[in-house]
Tab-separated table of N, CA and C in Angstrom:
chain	number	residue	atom	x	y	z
A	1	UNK	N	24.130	43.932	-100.125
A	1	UNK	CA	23.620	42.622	-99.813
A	1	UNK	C	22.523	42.221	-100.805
A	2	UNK	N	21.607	43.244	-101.337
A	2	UNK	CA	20.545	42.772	-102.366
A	2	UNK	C	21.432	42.590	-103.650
A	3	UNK	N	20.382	41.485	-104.584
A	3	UNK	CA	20.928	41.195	-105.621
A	3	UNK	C	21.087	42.519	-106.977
A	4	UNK	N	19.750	43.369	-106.214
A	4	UNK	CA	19.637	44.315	-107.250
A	4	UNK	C	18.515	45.308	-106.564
A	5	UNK	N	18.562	46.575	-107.213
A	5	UNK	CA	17.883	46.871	-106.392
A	5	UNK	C	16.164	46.889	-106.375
A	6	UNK	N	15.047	47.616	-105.810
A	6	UNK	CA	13.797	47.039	-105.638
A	6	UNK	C	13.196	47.815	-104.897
A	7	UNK	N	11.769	47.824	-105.057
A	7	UNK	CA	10.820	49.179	-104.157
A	7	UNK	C	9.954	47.972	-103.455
A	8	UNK	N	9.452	48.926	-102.065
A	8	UNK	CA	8.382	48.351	-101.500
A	8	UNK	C	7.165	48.186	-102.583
A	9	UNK	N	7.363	48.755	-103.106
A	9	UNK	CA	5.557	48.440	-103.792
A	9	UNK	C	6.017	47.163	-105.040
A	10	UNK	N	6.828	46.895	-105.320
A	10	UNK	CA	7.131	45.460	-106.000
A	10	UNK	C	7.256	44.253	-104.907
A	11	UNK	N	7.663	44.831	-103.858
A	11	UNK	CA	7.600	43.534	-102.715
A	11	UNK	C	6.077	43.189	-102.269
A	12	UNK	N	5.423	44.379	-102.129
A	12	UNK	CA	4.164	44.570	-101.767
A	12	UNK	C	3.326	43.792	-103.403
A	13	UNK	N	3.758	44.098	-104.375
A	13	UNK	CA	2.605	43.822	-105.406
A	13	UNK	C	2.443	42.628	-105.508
A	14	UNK	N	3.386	41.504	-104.572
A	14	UNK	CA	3.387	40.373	-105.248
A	14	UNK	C	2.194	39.639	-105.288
A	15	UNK	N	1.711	38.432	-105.570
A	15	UNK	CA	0.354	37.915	-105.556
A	15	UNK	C	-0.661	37.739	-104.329
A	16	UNK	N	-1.267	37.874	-104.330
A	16	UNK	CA	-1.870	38.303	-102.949
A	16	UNK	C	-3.206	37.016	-102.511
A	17	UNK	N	-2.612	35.867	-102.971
A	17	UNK	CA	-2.931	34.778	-102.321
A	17	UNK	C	-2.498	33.354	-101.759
A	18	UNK	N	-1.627	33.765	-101.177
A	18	UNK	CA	-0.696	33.590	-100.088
A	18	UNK	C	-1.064	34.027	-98.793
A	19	UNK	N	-0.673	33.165	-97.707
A	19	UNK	CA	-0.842	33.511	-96.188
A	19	UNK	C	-0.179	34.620	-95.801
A	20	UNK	N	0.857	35.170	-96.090
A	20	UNK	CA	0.995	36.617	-95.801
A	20	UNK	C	0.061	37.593	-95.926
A	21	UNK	N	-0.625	37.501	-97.410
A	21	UNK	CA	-1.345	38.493	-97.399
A	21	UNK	C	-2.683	38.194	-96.972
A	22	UNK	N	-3.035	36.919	-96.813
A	22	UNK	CA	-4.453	36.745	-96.067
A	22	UNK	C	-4.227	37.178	-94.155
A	23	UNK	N	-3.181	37.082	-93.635
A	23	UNK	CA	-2.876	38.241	-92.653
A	23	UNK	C	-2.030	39.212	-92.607
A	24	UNK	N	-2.732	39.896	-93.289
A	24	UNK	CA	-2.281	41.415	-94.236
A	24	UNK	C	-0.921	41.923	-93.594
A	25	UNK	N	-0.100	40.807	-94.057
A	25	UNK	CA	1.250	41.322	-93.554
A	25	UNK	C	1.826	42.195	-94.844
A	26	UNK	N	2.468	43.140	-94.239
A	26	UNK	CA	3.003	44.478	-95.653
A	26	UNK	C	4.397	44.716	-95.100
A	27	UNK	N	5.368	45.272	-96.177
A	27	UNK	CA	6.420	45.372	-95.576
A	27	UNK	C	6.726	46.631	-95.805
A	28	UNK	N	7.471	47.417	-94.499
A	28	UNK	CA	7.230	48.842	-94.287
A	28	UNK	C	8.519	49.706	-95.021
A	29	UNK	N	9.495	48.826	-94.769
A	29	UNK	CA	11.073	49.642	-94.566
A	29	UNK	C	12.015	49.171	-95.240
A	30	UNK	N	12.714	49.138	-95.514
A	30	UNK	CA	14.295	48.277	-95.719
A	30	UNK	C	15.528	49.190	-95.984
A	31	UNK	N	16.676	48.741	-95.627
A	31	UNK	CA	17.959	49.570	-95.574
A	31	UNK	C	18.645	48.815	-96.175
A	32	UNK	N	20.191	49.034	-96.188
A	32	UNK	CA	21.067	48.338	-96.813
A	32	UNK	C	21.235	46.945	-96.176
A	33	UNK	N	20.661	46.365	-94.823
A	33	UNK	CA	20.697	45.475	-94.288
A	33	UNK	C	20.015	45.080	-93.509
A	34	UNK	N	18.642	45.430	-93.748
A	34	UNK	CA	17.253	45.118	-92.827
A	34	UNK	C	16.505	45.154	-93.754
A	35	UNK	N	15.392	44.654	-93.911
A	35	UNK	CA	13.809	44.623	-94.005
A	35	UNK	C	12.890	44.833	-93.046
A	36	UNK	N	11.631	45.195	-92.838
A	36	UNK	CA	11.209	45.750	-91.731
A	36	UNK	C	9.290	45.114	-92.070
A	37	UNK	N	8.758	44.359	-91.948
A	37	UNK	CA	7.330	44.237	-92.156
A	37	UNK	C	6.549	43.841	-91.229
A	38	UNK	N	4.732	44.668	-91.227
A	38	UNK	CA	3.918	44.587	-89.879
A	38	UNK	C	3.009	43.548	-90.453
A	39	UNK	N	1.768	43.292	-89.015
A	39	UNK	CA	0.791	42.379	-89.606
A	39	UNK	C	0.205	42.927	-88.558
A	40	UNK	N	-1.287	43.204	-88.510
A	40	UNK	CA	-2.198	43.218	-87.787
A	40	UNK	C	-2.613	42.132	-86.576
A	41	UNK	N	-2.813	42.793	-85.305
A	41	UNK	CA	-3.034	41.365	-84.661
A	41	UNK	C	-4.647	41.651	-84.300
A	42	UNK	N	-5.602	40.746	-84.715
A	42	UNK	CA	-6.833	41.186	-84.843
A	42	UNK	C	-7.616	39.552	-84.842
A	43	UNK	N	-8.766	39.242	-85.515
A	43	UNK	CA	-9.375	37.966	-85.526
A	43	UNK	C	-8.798	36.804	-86.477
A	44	UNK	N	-7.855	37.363	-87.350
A	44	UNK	CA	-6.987	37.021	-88.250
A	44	UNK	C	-6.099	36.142	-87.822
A	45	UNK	N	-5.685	36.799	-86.755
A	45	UNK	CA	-3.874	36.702	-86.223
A	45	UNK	C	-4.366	35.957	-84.610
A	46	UNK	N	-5.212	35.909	-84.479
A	46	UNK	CA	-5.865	35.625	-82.941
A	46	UNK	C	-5.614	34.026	-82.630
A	47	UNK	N	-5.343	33.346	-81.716
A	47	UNK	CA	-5.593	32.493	-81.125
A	47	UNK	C	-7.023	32.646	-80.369
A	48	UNK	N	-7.710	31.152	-79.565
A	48	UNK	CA	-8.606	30.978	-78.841
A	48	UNK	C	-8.798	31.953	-77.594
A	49	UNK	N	-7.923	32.212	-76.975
A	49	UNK	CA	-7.190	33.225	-76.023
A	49	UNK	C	-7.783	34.781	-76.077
A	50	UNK	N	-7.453	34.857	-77.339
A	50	UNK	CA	-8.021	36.779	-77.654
A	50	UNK	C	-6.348	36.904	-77.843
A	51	UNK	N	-5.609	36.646	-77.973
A	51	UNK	CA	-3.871	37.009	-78.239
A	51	UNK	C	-3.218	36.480	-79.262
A	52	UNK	N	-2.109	37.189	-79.526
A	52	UNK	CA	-1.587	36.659	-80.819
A	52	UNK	C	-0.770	35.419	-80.920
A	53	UNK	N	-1.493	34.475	-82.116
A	53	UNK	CA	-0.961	33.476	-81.891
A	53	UNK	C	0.326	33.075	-82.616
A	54	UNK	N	1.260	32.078	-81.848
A	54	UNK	CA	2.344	32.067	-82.320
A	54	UNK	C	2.867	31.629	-83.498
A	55	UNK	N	1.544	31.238	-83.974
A	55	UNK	CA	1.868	30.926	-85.247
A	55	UNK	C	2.193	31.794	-86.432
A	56	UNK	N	1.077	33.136	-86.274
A	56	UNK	CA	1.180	33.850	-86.952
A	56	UNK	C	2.657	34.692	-86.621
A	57	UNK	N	2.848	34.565	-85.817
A	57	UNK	CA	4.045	35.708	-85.609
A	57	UNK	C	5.030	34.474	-86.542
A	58	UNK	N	5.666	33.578	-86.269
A	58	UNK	CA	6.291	32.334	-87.214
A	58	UNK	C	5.766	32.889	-88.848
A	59	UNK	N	4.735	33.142	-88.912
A	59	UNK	CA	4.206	33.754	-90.379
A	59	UNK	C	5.016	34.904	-91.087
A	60	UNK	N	4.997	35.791	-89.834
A	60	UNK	CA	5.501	37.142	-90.644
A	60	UNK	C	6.772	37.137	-90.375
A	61	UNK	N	7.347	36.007	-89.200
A	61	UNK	CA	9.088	35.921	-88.874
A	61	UNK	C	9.488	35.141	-90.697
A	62	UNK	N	8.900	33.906	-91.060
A	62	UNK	CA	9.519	33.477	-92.553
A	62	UNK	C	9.126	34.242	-93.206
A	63	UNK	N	7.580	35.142	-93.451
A	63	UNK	CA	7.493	35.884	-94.396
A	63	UNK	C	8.815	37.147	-94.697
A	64	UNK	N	9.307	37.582	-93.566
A	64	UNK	CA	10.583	38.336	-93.472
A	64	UNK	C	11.573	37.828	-94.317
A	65	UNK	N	12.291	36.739	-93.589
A	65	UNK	CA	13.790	36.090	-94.266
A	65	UNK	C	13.058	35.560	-95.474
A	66	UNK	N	12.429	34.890	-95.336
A	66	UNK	CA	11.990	34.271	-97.089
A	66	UNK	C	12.374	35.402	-98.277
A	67	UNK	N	11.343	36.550	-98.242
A	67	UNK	CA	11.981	37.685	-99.230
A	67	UNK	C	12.902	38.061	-99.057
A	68	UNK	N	13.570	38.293	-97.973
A	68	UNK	CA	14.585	38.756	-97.874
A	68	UNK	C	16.132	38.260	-98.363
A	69	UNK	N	15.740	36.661	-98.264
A	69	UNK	CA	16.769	35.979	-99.345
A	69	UNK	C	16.347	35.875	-100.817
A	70	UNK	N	15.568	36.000	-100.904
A	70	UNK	CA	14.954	35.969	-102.449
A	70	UNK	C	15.312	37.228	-102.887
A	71	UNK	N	15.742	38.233	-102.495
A	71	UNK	CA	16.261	39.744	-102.928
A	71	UNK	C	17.423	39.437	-102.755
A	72	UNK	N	18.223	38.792	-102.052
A	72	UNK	CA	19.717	38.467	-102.193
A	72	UNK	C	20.152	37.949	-103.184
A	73	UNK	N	19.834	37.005	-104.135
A	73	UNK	CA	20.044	35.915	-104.878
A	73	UNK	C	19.263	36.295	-106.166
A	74	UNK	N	20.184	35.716	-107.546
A	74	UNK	CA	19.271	35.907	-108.622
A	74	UNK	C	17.748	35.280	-108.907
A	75	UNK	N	16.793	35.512	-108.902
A	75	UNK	CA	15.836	35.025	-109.248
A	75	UNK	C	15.887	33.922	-109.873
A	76	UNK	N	16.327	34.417	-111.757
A	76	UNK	CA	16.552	33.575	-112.606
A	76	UNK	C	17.253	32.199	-112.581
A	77	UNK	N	18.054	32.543	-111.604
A	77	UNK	CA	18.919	31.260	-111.319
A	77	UNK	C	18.257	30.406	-109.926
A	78	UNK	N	18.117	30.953	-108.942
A	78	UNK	CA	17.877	30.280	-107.568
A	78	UNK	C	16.489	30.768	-107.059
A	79	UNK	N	16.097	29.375	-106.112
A	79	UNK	CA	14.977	29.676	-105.508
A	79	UNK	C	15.089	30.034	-104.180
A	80	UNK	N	15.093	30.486	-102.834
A	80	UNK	CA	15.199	30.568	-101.519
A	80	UNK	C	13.675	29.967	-100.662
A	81	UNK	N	14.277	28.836	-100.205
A	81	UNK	CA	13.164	28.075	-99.525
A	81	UNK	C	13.542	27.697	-98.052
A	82	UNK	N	12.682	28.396	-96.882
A	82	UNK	CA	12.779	27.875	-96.328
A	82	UNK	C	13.374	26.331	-95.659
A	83	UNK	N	14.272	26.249	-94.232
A	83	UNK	CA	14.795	24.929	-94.042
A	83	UNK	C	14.680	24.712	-93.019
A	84	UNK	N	14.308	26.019	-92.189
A	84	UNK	CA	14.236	25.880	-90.162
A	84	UNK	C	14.138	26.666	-89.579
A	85	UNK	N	12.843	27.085	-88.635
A	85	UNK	CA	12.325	28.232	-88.451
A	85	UNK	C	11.841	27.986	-86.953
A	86	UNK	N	12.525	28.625	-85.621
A	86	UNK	CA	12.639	28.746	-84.627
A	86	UNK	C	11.978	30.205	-84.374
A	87	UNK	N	11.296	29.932	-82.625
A	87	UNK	CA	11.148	31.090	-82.059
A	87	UNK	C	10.342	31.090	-80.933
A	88	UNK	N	10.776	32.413	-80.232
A	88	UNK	CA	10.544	32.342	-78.790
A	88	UNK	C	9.611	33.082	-78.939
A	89	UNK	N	8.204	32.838	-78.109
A	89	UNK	CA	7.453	34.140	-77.475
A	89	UNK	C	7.466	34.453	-76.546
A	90	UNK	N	7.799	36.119	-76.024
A	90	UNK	CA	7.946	36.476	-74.743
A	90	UNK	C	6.993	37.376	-74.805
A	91	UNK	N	5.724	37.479	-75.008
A	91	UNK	CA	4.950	38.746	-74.364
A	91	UNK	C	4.179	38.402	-75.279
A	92	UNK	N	3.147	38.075	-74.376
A	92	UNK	CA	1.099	38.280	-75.202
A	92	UNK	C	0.815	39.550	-76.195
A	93	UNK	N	0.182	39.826	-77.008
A	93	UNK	CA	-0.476	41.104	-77.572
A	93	UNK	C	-1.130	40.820	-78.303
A	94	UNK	N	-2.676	41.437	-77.514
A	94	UNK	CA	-4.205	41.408	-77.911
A	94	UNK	C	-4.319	42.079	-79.035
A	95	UNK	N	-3.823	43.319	-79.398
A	95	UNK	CA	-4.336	44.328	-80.362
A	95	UNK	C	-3.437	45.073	-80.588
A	96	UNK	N	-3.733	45.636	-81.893
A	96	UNK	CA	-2.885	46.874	-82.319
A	96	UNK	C	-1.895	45.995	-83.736
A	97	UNK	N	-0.612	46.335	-83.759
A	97	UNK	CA	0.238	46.278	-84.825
A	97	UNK	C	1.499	45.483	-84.018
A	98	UNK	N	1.941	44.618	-84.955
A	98	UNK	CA	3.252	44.068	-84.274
A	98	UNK	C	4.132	44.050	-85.887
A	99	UNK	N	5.597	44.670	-84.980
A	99	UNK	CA	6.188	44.914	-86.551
A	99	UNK	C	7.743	44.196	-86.266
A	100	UNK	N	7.819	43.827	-87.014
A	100	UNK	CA	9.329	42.358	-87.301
A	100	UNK	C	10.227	43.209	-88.217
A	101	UNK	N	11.474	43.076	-87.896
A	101	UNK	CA	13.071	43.403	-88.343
A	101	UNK	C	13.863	42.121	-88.644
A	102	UNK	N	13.934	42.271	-90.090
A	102	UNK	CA	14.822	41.346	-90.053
A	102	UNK	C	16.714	41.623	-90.684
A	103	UNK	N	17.315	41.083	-90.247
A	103	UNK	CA	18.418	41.413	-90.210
A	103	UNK	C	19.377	40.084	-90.644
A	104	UNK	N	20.355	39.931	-91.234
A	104	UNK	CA	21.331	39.107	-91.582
A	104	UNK	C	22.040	38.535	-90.592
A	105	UNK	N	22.231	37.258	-90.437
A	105	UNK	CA	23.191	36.949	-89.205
A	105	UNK	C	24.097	36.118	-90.246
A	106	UNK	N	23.512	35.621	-91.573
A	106	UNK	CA	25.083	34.475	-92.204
A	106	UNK	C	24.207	34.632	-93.306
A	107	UNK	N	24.900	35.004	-94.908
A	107	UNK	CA	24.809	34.851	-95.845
A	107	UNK	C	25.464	34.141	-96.667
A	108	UNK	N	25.254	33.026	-96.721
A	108	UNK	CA	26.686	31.899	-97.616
A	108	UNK	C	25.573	31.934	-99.015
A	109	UNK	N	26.595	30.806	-99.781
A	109	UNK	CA	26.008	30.391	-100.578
A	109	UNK	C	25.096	29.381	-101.179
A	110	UNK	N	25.059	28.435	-100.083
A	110	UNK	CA	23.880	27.758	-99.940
A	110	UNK	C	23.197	27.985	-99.092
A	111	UNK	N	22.847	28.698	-98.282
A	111	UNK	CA	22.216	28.884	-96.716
A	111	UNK	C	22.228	30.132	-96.526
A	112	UNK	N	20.998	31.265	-95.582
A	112	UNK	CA	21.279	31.911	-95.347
A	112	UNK	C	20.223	32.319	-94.093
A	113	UNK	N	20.574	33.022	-92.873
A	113	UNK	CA	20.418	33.200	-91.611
A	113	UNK	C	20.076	34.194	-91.038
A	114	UNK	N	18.492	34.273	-91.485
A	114	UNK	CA	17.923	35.414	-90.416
A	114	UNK	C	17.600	35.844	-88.764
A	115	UNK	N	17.642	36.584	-88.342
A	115	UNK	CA	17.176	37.103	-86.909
A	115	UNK	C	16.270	38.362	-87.325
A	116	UNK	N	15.052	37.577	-86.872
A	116	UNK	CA	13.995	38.218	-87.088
A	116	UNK	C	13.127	39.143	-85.480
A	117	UNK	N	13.567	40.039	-85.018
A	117	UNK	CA	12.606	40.682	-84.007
A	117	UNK	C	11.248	40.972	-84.252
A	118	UNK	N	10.126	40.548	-83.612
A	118	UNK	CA	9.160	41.052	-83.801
A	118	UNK	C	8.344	42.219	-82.719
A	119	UNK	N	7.961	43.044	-82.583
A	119	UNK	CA	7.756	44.272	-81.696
A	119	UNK	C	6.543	44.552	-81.380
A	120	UNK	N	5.849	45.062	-80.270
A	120	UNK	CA	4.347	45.654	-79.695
A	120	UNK	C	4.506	47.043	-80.754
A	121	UNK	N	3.175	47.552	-80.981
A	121	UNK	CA	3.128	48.917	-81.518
A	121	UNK	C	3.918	50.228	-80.288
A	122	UNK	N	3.916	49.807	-78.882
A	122	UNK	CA	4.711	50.328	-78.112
A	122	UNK	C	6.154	49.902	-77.948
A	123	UNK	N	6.239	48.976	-78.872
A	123	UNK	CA	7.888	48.898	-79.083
A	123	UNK	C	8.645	48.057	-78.141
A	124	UNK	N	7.579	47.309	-77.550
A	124	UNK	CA	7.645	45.868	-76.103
A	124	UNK	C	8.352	44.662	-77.280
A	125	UNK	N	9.126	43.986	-77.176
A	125	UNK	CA	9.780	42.402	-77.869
A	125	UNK	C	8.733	41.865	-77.862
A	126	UNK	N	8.353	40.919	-78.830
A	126	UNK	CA	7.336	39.882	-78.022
A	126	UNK	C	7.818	38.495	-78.578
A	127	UNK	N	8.760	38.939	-79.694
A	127	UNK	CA	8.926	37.477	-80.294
A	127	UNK	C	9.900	37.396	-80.635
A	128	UNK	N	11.121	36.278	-80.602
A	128	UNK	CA	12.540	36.547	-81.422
A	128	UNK	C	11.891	35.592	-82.289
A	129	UNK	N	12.806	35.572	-83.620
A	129	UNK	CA	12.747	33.842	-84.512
A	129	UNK	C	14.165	34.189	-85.639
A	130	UNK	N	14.470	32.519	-85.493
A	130	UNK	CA	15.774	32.507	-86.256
A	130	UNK	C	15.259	31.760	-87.741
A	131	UNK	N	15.472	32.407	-88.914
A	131	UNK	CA	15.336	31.714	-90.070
A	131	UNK	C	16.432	31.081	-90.762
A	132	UNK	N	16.612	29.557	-91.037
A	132	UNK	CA	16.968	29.500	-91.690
A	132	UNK	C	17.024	29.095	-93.530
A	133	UNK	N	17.166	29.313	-94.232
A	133	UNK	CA	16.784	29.542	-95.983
A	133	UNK	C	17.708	28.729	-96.664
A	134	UNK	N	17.608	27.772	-97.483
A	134	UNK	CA	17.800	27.250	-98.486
A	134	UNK	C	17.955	27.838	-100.066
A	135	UNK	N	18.988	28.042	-100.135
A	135	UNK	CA	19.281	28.376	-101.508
A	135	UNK	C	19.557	27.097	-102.320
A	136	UNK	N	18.533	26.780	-103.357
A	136	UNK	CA	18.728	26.200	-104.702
A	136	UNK	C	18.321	26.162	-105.818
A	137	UNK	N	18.865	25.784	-106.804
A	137	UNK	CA	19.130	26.029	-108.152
A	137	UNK	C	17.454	25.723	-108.660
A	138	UNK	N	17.313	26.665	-109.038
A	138	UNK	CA	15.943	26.968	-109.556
A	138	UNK	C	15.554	25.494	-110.839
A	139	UNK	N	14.564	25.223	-110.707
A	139	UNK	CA	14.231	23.629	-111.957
A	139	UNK	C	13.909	24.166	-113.033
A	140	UNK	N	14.199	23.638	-113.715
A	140	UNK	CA	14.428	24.028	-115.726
A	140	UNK	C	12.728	23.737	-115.816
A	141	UNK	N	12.292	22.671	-114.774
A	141	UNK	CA	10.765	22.594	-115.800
A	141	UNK	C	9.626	23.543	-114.763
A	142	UNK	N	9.275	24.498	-115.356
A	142	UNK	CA	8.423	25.445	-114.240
A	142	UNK	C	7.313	25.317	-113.318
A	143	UNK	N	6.917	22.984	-113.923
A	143	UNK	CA	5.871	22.942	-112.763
A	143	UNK	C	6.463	22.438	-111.470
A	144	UNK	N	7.884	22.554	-111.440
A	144	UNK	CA	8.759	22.050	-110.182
A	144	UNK	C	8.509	22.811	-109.198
């Protein structure tokens, strides 16, 4: 399914000023058909509440499929941009680690369709989200 292959620490090196990494989301795992990345839920990740807010979990659900189509597809040629990003929260969590799986549900060639789980450090659901990604043709002029 990847375009080629690739280490966590090149996924990890990328520029680190971006909202992923300002809530130090890292990505842990990947197989021939998953990606796997956590984020801290802390003052960062917090809503008014003291719990994690749903936004951030939406953060590390596109931060998932986003790379994850961007490793599908040539660089050189295509960009993968976000197009529609759904999701349920079922379960509060104050603290600790919450870690997201993402997995393939439709890989075409213009479009492509994540299901993203996100998990308690005890391994409780707390969040589904469906990504969907935009594949297009990368712009000849590089301030596009």
């Amino acid at each position: 399914m990847w375009f080629k292959p690739f280490t966590l620490e090149q996924i990890n090196g990328r520029p680190k000023n971006h909202i992923g990494a300002l809530l130090g989301i890292e990505f842990t795992a990947y197989g021939d058909d998953f990606i796997v990345g956590t984020m801290p839920v802390d003052e960062r990740t917090h809503q008014p509440a003291g719990i994690l807010h749903g936004g951030a979990s939406v953060v590390l659900a596109e931060s998932l499929g986003s790379i994850a189509s961007y490793l599908c597809v040539d660089p050189e040629k295509y960009l993968a941009v976000g197009l529609e990003v759904n999701a349920n929260h079922l379960r509060p969590v104050k603290s600790g680690v919450v870690t997201g799986t993402c997995t393939a549900l439709h890989i075409g060639a213009k479009t492509h369709v994540w299901e993203i789980k996100i998990r308690t450090d005890k391994g409780k659901l707390s969040c589904i989200s469906r990504l969907t990604v935009a594949i297009i043709p990368k712009p000849k002029d590089p301030a596009l």
